[in-house]
mmCIF file of C-alpha atoms and ligand atoms in Angstrom:
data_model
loop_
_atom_site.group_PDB
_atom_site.id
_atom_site.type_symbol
_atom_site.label_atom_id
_atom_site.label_comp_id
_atom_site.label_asym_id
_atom_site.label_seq_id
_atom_site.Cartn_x
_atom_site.Cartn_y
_atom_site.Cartn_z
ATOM 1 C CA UNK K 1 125.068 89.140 43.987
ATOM 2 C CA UNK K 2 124.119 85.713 45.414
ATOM 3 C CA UNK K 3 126.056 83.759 47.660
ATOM 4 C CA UNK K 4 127.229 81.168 45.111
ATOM 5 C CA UNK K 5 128.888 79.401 47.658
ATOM 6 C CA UNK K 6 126.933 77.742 50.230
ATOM 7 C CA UNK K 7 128.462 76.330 53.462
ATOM 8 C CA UNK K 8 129.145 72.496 52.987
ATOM 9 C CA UNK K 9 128.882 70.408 56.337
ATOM 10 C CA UNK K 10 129.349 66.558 56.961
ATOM 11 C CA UNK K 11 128.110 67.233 60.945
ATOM 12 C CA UNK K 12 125.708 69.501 61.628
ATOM 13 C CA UNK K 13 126.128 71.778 64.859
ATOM 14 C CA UNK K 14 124.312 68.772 67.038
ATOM 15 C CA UNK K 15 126.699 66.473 65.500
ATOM 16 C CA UNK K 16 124.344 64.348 63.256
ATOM 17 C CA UNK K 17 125.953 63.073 60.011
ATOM 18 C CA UNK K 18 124.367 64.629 56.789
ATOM 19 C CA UNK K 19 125.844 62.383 54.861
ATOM 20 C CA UNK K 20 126.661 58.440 54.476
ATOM 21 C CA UNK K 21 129.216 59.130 51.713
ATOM 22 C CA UNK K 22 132.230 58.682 53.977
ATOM 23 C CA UNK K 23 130.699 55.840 56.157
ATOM 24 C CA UNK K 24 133.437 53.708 54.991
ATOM 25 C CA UNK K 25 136.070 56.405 56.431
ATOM 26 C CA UNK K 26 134.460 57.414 59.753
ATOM 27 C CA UNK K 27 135.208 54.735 62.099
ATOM 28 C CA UNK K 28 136.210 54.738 65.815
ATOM 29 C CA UNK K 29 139.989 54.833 65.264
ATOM 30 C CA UNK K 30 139.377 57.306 62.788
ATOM 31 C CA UNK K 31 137.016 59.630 64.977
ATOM 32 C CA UNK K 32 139.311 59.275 68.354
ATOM 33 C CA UNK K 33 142.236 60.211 66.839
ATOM 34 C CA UNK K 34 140.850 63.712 65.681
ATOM 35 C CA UNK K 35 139.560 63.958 68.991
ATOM 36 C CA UNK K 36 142.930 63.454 70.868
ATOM 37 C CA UNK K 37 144.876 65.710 68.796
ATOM 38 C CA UNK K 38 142.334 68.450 69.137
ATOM 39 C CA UNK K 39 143.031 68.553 72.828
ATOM 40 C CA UNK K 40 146.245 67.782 72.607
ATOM 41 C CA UNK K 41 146.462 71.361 70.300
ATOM 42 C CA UNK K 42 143.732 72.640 72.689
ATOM 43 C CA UNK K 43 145.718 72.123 75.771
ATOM 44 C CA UNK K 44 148.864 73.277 73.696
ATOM 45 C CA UNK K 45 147.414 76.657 73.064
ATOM 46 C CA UNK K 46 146.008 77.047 76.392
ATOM 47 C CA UNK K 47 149.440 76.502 77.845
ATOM 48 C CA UNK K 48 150.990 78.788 75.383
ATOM 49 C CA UNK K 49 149.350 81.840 76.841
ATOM 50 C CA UNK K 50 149.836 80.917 80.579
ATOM 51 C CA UNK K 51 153.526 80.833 79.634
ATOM 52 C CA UNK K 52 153.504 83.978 78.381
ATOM 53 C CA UNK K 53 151.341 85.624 80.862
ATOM 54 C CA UNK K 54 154.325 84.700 82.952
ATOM 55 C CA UNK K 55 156.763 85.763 81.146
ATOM 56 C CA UNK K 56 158.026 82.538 79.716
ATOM 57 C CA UNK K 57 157.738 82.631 76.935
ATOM 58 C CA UNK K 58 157.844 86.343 74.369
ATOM 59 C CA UNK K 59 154.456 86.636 72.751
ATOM 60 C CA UNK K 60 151.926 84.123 71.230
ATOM 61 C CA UNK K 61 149.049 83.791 68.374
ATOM 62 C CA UNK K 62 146.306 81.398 69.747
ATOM 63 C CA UNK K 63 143.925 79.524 67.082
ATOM 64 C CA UNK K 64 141.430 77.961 70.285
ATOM 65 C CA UNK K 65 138.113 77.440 68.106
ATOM 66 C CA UNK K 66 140.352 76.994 65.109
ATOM 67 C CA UNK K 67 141.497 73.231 65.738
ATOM 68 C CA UNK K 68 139.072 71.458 63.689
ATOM 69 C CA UNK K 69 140.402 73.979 60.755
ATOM 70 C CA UNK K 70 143.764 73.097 61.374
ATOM 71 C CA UNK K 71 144.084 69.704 62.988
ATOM 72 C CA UNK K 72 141.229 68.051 59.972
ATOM 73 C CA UNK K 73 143.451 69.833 56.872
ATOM 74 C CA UNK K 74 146.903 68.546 58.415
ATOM 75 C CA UNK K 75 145.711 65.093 58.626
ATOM 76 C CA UNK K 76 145.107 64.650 55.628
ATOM 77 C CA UNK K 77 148.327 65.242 54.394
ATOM 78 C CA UNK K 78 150.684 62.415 53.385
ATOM 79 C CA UNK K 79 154.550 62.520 54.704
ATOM 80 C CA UNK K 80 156.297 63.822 52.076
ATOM 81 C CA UNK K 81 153.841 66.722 51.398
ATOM 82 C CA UNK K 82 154.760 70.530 52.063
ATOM 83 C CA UNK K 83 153.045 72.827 54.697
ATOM 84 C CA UNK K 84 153.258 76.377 54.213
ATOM 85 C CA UNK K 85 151.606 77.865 58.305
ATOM 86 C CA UNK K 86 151.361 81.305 58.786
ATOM 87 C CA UNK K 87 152.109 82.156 62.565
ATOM 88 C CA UNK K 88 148.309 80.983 63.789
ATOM 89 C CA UNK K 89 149.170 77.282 62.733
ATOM 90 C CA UNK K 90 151.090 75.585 64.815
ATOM 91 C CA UNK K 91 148.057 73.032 65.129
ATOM 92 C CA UNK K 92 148.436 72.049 61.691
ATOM 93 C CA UNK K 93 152.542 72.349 62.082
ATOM 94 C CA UNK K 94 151.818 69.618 65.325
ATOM 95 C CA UNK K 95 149.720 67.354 63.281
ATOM 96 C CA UNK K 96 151.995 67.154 60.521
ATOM 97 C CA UNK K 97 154.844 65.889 63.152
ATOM 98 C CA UNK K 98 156.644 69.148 64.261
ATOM 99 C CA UNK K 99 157.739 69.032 67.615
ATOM 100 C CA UNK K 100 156.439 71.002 70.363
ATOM 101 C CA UNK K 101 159.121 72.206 72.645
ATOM 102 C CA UNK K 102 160.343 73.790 69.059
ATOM 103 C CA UNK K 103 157.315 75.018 68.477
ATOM 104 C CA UNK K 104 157.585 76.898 72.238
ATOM 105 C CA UNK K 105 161.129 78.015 71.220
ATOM 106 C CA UNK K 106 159.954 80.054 68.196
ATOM 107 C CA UNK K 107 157.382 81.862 70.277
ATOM 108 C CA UNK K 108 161.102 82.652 72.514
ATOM 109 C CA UNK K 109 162.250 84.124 69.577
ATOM 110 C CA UNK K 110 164.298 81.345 68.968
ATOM 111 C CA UNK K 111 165.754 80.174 65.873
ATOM 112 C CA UNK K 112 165.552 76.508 66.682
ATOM 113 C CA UNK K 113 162.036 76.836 66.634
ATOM 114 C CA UNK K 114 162.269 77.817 62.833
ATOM 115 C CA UNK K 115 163.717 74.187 62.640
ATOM 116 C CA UNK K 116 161.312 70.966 61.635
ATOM 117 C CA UNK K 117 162.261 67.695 62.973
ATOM 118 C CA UNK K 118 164.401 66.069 59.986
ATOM 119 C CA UNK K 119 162.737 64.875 56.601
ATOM 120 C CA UNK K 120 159.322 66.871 57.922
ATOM 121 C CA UNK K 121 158.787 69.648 55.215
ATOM 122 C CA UNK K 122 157.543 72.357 57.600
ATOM 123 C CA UNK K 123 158.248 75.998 56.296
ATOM 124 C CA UNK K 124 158.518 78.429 59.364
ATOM 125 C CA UNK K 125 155.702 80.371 60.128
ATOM 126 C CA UNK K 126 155.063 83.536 57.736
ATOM 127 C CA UNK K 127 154.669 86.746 59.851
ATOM 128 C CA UNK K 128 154.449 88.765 56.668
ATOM 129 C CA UNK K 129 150.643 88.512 55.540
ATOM 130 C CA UNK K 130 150.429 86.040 52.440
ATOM 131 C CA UNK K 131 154.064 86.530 51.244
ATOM 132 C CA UNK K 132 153.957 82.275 51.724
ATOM 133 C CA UNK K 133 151.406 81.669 49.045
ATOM 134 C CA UNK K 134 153.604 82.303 46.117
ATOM 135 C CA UNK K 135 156.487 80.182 48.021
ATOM 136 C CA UNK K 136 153.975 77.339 48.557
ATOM 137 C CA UNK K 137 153.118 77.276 44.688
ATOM 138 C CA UNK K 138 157.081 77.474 44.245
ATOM 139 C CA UNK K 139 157.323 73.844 45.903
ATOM 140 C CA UNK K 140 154.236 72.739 44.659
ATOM 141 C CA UNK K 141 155.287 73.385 40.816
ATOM 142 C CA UNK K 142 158.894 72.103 41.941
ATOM 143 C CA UNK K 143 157.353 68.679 42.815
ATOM 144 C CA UNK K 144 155.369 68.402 39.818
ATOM 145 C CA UNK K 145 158.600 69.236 37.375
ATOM 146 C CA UNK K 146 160.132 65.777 39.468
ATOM 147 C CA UNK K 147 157.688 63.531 38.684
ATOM 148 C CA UNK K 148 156.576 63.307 42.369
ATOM 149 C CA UNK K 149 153.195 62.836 43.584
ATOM 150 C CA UNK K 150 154.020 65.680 46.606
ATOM 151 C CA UNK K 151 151.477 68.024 46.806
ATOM 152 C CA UNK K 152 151.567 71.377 48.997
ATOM 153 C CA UNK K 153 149.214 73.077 51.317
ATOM 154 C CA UNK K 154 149.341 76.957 52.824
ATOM 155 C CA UNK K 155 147.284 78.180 55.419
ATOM 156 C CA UNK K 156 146.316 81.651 55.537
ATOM 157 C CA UNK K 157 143.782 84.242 57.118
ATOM 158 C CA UNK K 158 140.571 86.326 55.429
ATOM 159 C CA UNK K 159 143.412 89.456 55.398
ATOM 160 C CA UNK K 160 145.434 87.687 53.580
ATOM 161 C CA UNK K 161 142.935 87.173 50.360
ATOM 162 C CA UNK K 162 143.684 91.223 50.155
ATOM 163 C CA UNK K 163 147.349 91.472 49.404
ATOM 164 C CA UNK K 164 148.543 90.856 45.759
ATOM 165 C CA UNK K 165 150.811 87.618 46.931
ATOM 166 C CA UNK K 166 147.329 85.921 47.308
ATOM 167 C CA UNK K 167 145.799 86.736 43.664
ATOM 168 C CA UNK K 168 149.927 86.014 42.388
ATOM 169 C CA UNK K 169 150.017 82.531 43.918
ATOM 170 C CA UNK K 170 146.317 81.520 43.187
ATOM 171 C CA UNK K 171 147.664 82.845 39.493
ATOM 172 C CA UNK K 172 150.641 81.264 39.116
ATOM 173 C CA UNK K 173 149.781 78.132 40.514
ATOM 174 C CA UNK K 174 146.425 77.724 38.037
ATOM 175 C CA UNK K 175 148.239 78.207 34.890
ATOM 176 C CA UNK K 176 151.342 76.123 35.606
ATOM 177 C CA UNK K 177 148.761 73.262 37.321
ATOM 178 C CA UNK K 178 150.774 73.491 40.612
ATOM 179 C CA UNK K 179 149.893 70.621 42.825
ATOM 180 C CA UNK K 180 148.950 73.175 45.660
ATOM 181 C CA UNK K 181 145.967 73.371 48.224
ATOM 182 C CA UNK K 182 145.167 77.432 49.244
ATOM 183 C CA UNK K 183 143.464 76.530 52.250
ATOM 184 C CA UNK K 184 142.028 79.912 53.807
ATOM 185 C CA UNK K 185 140.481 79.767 57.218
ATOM 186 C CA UNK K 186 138.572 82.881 57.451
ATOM 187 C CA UNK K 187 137.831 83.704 61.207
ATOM 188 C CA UNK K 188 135.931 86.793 59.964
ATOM 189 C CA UNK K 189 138.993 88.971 61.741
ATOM 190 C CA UNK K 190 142.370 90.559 60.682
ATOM 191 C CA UNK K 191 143.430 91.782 64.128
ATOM 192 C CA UNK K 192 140.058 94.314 64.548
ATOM 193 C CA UNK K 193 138.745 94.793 61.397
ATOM 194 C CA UNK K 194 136.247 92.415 60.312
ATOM 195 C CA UNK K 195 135.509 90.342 56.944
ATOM 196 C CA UNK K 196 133.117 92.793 56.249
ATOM 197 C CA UNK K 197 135.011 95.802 56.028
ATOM 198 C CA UNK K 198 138.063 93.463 54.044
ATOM 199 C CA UNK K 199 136.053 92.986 50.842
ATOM 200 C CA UNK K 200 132.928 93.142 49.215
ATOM 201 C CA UNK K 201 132.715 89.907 48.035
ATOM 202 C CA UNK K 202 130.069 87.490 49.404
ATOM 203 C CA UNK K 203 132.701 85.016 50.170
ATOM 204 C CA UNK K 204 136.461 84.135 49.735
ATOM 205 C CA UNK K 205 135.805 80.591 47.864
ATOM 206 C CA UNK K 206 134.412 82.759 44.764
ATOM 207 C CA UNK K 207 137.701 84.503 44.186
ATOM 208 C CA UNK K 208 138.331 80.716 42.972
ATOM 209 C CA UNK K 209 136.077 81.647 39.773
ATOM 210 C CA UNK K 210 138.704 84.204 39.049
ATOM 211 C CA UNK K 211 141.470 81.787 38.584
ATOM 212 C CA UNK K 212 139.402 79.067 36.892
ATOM 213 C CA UNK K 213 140.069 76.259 39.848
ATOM 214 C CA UNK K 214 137.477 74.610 41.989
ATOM 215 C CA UNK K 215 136.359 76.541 44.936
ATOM 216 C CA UNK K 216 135.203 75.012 48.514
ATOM 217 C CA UNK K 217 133.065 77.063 50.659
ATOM 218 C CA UNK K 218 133.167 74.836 54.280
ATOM 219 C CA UNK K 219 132.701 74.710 57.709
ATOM 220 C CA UNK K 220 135.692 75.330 59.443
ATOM 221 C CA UNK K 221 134.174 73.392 62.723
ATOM 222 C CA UNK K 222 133.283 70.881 61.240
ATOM 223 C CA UNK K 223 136.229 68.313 61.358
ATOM 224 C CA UNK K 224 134.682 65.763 58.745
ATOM 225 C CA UNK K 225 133.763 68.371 56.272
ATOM 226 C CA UNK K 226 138.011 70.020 57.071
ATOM 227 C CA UNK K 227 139.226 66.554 56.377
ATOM 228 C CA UNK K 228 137.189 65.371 53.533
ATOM 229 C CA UNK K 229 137.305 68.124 51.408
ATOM 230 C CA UNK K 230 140.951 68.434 51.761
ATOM 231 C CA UNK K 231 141.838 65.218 51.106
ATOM 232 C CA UNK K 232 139.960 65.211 48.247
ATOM 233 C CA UNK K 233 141.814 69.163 46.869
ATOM 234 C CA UNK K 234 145.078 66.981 47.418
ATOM 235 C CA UNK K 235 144.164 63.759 45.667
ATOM 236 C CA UNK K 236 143.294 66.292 42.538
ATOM 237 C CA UNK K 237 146.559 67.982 43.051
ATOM 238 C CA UNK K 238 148.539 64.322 42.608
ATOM 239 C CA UNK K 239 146.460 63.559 39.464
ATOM 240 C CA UNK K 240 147.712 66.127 37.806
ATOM 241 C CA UNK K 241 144.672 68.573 38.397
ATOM 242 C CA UNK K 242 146.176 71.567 39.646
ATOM 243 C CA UNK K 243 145.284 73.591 42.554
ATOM 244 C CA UNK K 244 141.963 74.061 45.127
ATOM 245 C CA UNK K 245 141.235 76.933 47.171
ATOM 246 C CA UNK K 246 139.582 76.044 50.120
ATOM 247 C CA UNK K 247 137.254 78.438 52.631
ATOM 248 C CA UNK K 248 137.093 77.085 56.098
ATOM 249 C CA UNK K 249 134.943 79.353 58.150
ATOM 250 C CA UNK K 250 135.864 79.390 61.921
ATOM 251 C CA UNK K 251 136.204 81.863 64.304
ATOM 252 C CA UNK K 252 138.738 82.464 67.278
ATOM 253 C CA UNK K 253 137.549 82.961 70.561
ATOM 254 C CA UNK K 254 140.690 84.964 72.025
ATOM 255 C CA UNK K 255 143.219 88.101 70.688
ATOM 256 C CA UNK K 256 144.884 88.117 68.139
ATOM 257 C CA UNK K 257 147.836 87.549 69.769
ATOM 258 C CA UNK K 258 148.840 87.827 73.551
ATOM 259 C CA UNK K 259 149.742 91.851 72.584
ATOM 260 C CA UNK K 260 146.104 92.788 71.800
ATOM 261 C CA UNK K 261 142.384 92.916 73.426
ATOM 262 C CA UNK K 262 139.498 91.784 71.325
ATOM 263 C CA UNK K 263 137.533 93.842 73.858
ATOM 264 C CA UNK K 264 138.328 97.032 72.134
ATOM 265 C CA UNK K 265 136.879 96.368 68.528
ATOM 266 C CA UNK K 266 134.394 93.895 69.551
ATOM 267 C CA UNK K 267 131.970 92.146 71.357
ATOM 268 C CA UNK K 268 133.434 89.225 72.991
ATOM 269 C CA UNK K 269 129.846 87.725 74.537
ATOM 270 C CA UNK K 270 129.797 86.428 70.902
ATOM 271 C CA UNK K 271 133.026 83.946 71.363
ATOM 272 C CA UNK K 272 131.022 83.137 74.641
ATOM 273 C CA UNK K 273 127.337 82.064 72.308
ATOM 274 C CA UNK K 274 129.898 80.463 69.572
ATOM 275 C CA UNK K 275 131.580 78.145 72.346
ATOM 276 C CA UNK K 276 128.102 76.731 73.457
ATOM 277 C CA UNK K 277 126.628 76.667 69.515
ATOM 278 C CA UNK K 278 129.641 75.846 67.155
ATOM 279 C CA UNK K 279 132.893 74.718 68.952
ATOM 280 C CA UNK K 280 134.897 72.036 67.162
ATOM 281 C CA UNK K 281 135.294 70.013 70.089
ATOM 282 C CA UNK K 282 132.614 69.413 71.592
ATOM 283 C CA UNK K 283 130.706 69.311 68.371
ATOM 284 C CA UNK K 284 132.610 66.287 67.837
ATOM 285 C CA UNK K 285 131.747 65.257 70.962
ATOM 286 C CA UNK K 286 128.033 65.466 70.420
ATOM 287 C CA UNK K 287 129.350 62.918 67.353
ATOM 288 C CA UNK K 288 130.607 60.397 69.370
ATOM 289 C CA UNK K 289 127.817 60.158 71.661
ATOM 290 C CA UNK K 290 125.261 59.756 69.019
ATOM 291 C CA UNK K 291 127.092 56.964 67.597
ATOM 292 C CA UNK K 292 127.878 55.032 70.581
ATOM 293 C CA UNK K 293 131.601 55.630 70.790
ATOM 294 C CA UNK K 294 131.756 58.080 73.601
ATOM 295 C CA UNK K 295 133.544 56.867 76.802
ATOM 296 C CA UNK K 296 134.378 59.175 79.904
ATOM 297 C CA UNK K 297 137.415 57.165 80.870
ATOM 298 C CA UNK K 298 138.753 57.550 77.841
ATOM 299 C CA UNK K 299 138.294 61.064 77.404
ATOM 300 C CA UNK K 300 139.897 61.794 80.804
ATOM 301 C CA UNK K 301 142.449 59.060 79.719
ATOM 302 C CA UNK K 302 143.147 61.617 76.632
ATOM 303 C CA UNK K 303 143.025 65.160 78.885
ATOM 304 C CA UNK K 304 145.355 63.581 80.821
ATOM 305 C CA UNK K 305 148.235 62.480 78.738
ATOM 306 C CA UNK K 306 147.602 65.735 76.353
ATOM 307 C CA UNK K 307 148.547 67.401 80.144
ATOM 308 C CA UNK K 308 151.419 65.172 80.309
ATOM 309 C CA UNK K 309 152.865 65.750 76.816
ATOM 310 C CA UNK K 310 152.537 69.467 77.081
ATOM 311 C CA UNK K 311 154.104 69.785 80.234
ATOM 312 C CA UNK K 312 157.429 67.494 79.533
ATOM 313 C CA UNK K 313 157.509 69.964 75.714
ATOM 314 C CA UNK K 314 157.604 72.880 78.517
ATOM 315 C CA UNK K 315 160.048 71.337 80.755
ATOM 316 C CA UNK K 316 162.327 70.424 77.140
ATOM 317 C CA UNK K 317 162.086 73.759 76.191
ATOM 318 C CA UNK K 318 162.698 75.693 79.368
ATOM 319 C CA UNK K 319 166.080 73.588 79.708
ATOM 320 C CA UNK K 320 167.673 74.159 76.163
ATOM 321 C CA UNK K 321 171.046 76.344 76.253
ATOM 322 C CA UNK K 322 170.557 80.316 76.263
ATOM 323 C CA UNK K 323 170.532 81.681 73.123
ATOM 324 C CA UNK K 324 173.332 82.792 70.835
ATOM 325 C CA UNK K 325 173.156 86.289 70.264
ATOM 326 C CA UNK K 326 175.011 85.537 66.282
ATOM 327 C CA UNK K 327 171.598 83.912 65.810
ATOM 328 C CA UNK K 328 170.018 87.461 65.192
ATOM 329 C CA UNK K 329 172.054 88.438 62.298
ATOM 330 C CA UNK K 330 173.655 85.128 60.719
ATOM 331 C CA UNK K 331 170.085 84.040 59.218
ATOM 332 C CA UNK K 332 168.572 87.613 57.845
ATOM 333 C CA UNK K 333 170.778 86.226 54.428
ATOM 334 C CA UNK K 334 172.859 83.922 53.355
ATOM 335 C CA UNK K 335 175.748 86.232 53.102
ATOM 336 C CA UNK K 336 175.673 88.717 55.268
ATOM 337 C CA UNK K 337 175.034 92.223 53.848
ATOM 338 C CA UNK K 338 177.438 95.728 55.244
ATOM 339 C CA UNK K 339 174.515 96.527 57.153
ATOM 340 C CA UNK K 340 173.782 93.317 59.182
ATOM 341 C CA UNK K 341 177.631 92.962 59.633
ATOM 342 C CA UNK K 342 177.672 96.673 60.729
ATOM 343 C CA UNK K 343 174.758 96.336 63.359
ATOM 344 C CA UNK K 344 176.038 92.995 64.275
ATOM 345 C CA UNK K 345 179.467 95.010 65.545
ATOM 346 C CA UNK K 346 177.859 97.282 67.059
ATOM 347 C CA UNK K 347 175.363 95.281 69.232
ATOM 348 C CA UNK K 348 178.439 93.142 69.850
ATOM 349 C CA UNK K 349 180.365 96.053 70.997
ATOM 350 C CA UNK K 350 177.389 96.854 73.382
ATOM 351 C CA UNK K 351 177.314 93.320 74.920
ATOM 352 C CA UNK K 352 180.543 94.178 75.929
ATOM 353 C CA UNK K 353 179.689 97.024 77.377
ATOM 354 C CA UNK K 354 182.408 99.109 75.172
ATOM 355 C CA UNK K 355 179.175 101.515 74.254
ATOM 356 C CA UNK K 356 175.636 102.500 75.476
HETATM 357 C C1 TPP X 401 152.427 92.358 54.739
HETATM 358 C C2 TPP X 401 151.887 92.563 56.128
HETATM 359 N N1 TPP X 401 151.039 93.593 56.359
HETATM 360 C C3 TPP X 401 150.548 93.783 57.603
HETATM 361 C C4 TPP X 401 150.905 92.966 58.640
HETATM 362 C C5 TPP X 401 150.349 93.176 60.048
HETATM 363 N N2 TPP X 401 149.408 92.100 60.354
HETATM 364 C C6 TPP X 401 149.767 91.063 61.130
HETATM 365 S S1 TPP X 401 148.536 89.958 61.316
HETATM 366 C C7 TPP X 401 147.479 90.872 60.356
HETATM 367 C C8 TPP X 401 146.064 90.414 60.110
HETATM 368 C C9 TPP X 401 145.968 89.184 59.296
HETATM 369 O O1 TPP X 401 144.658 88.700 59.337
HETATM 370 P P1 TPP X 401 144.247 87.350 58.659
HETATM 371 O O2 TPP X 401 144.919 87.199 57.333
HETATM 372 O O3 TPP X 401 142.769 87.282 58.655
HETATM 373 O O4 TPP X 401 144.864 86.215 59.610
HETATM 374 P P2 TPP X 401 144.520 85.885 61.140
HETATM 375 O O5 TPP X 401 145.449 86.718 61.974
HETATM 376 O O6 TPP X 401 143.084 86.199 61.374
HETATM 377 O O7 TPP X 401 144.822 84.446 61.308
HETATM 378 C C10 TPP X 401 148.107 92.025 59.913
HETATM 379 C C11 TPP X 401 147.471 93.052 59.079
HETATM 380 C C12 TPP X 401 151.812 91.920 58.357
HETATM 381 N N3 TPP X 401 152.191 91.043 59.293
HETATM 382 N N4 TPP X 401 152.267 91.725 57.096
HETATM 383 MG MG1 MG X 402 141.511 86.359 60.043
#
């Protein structure tokens, strides 16, 4: 079978436009502001494992060489939209407004960090592979029975396309119309075992031919080609034109999370070529020197206060109260079930030191 689904870039890898159908869109404001909240996620993530290197912090998933993926499809949102992130996403959960020393508290294991900042419709991050897609078509068909014009996206990895809550909520959502973006980013990984070894299929943006909705093969580098294409999946979702599924192809440079070593199941010199060749950043950068709008000051203006803001979210988070040990049962359900009320007794019991 062919590969039906070519790779669609607005920027190629030296950072020339292919295209002059957005000229009207890409301006300087436009183009810096991408920029700055790439590092600012950049430096974010960076930070993130240092912490937990030291032991501040309990485990992490980093998404460096993911942030044009994330940071372009979050930005195109509108405010009262619905983001669905799986526990790689916290770049798209920053663009979209959540805060970061919560952010930092959920990697403590805290559930604070579950929390948006009010009005901000932020699910927390799903840990269970793809059990989020049929949630996100839940809101999305929600929205449309209002009246609204609220659309929902979900992130979520090449594993994910595998488990039956993918095909469900790619199902669901096509026949009811459900103003929903499925917006894959397929780093070509699910923990060690590669894309190729997931499915047979050429690509994930032909399972959209399944479900009858339109299918985006892009590159996930490419920040233009993120945005674009998503804004334009949500603008069908608010006419009335159901869902998209979108294939951003990236790849991470680092573990899976902080608890594993790439090392082991593969070759990491090729995170060290795909740095040099296809990183979002600096291919961005490469952008903005062609077209005149690169200045040094301003970048080290931008490194600098993405420092700033990272370190005052560390200092935030690093000062908030100890934890309340209720806050590991009192959440599992509403009402809390013999069992949880039974273990919570019990670990209460050993707090106290009344048992070992
Ligand atoms: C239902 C379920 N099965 C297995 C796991 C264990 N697990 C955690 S992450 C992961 C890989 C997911 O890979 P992918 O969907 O490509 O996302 P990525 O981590 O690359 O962002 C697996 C299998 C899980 N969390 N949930
Ligand atoms: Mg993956």
């Amino acid at each position: 079978m062919n590969n039906h689904f070519p790779i669609i870039q607005v920027i190629d890898e030296e950072g020339s436009l292919l295209t002059q159908d957005y000229n009207d869109l890409i301006n300087k404001e436009f183009v810096r502001n991408l920029y700055e909240q790439m590092i600012l996620v950049r430096t974010f993530d960076r930070k993130a494992i240092s912490l937990q290197r030291q032991g501040r912090l309990g485990t992490y998933a980093p998404f460096e060489g993911q942030e044009a993926a994330q940071v372009g499809s979050a930005s195109a949102l509108a405010k009262n939209d619905w983001l669905f992130p799986t526990y790689r996403d916290h770049a798209a959960s920053i663009t979209f407004g959540h805060s970061l020393p919560h952010i930092l508290l959920y990697w403590n294991g805290r559930v604070e960090g579950c929390i948006p900042p009010a009005g901000k419709r932020i699910f927390p991050p799903a840990v269970p592979i793809a059990t989020h897609l049929p949630h996100a078509t839940g809101a999305a068909l929600a929205e449309k029975r209002r009246g609204t014009k609220n659309a929902a996206i979900v992130y979520f990895g090449d594993g994910a396309t595998s488990e039956g809550d993918f095909h469900e909520g790619l199902n669901f959502a096509s026949v009811f119309k459900a103003p929903v973006v499925f917006f894959n980013q397929n780093n070509q990984y699910a923990i060690s075992l590669p894309i190729q070894k997931q499915m047979n299929s050429k690509t994930i943006a032909q399972k959209s031919v399944a479900y009858e909705i339109p299918g985006f093969r892009i590159d996930g580098n490419d920040i233009f080609a993120v945005y674009f294409y998503t804004k334009q999946a949500l603008e069908r979702a608010r006419n009335g034109e159901g869902p998209t599924l979108i294939e951003a192809v990236t790849w991470r440079y680092g573990a899976h999370t902080t608890a594993d070593d790439p090392k082991k199941y593969r070759d990491q010199e090729e995170s060290v070529m795909k740095r040099k060749t296809i990183d979002p950043i600096s291919r961005l950068e490469r952008y903005m020197k062609k077209s005149g709008i690169w200045e040094e000051s301003w970048c080290e203006t931008v490194q600098k206060e993405a420092s700033d803001t990272i370190e005052n979210a560390v200092n935030e988070m690093e000062a908030f109260p100890p934890p309340d040990a209720n806050d590991l049962f009192d959440h599992v359900f509403e009402t809390a079930t013999w069992t949880i009320k039974e273990q919570k007794d019990s670990y209460f019991q050993y707090l106290r030191g009344e048992h070992s």
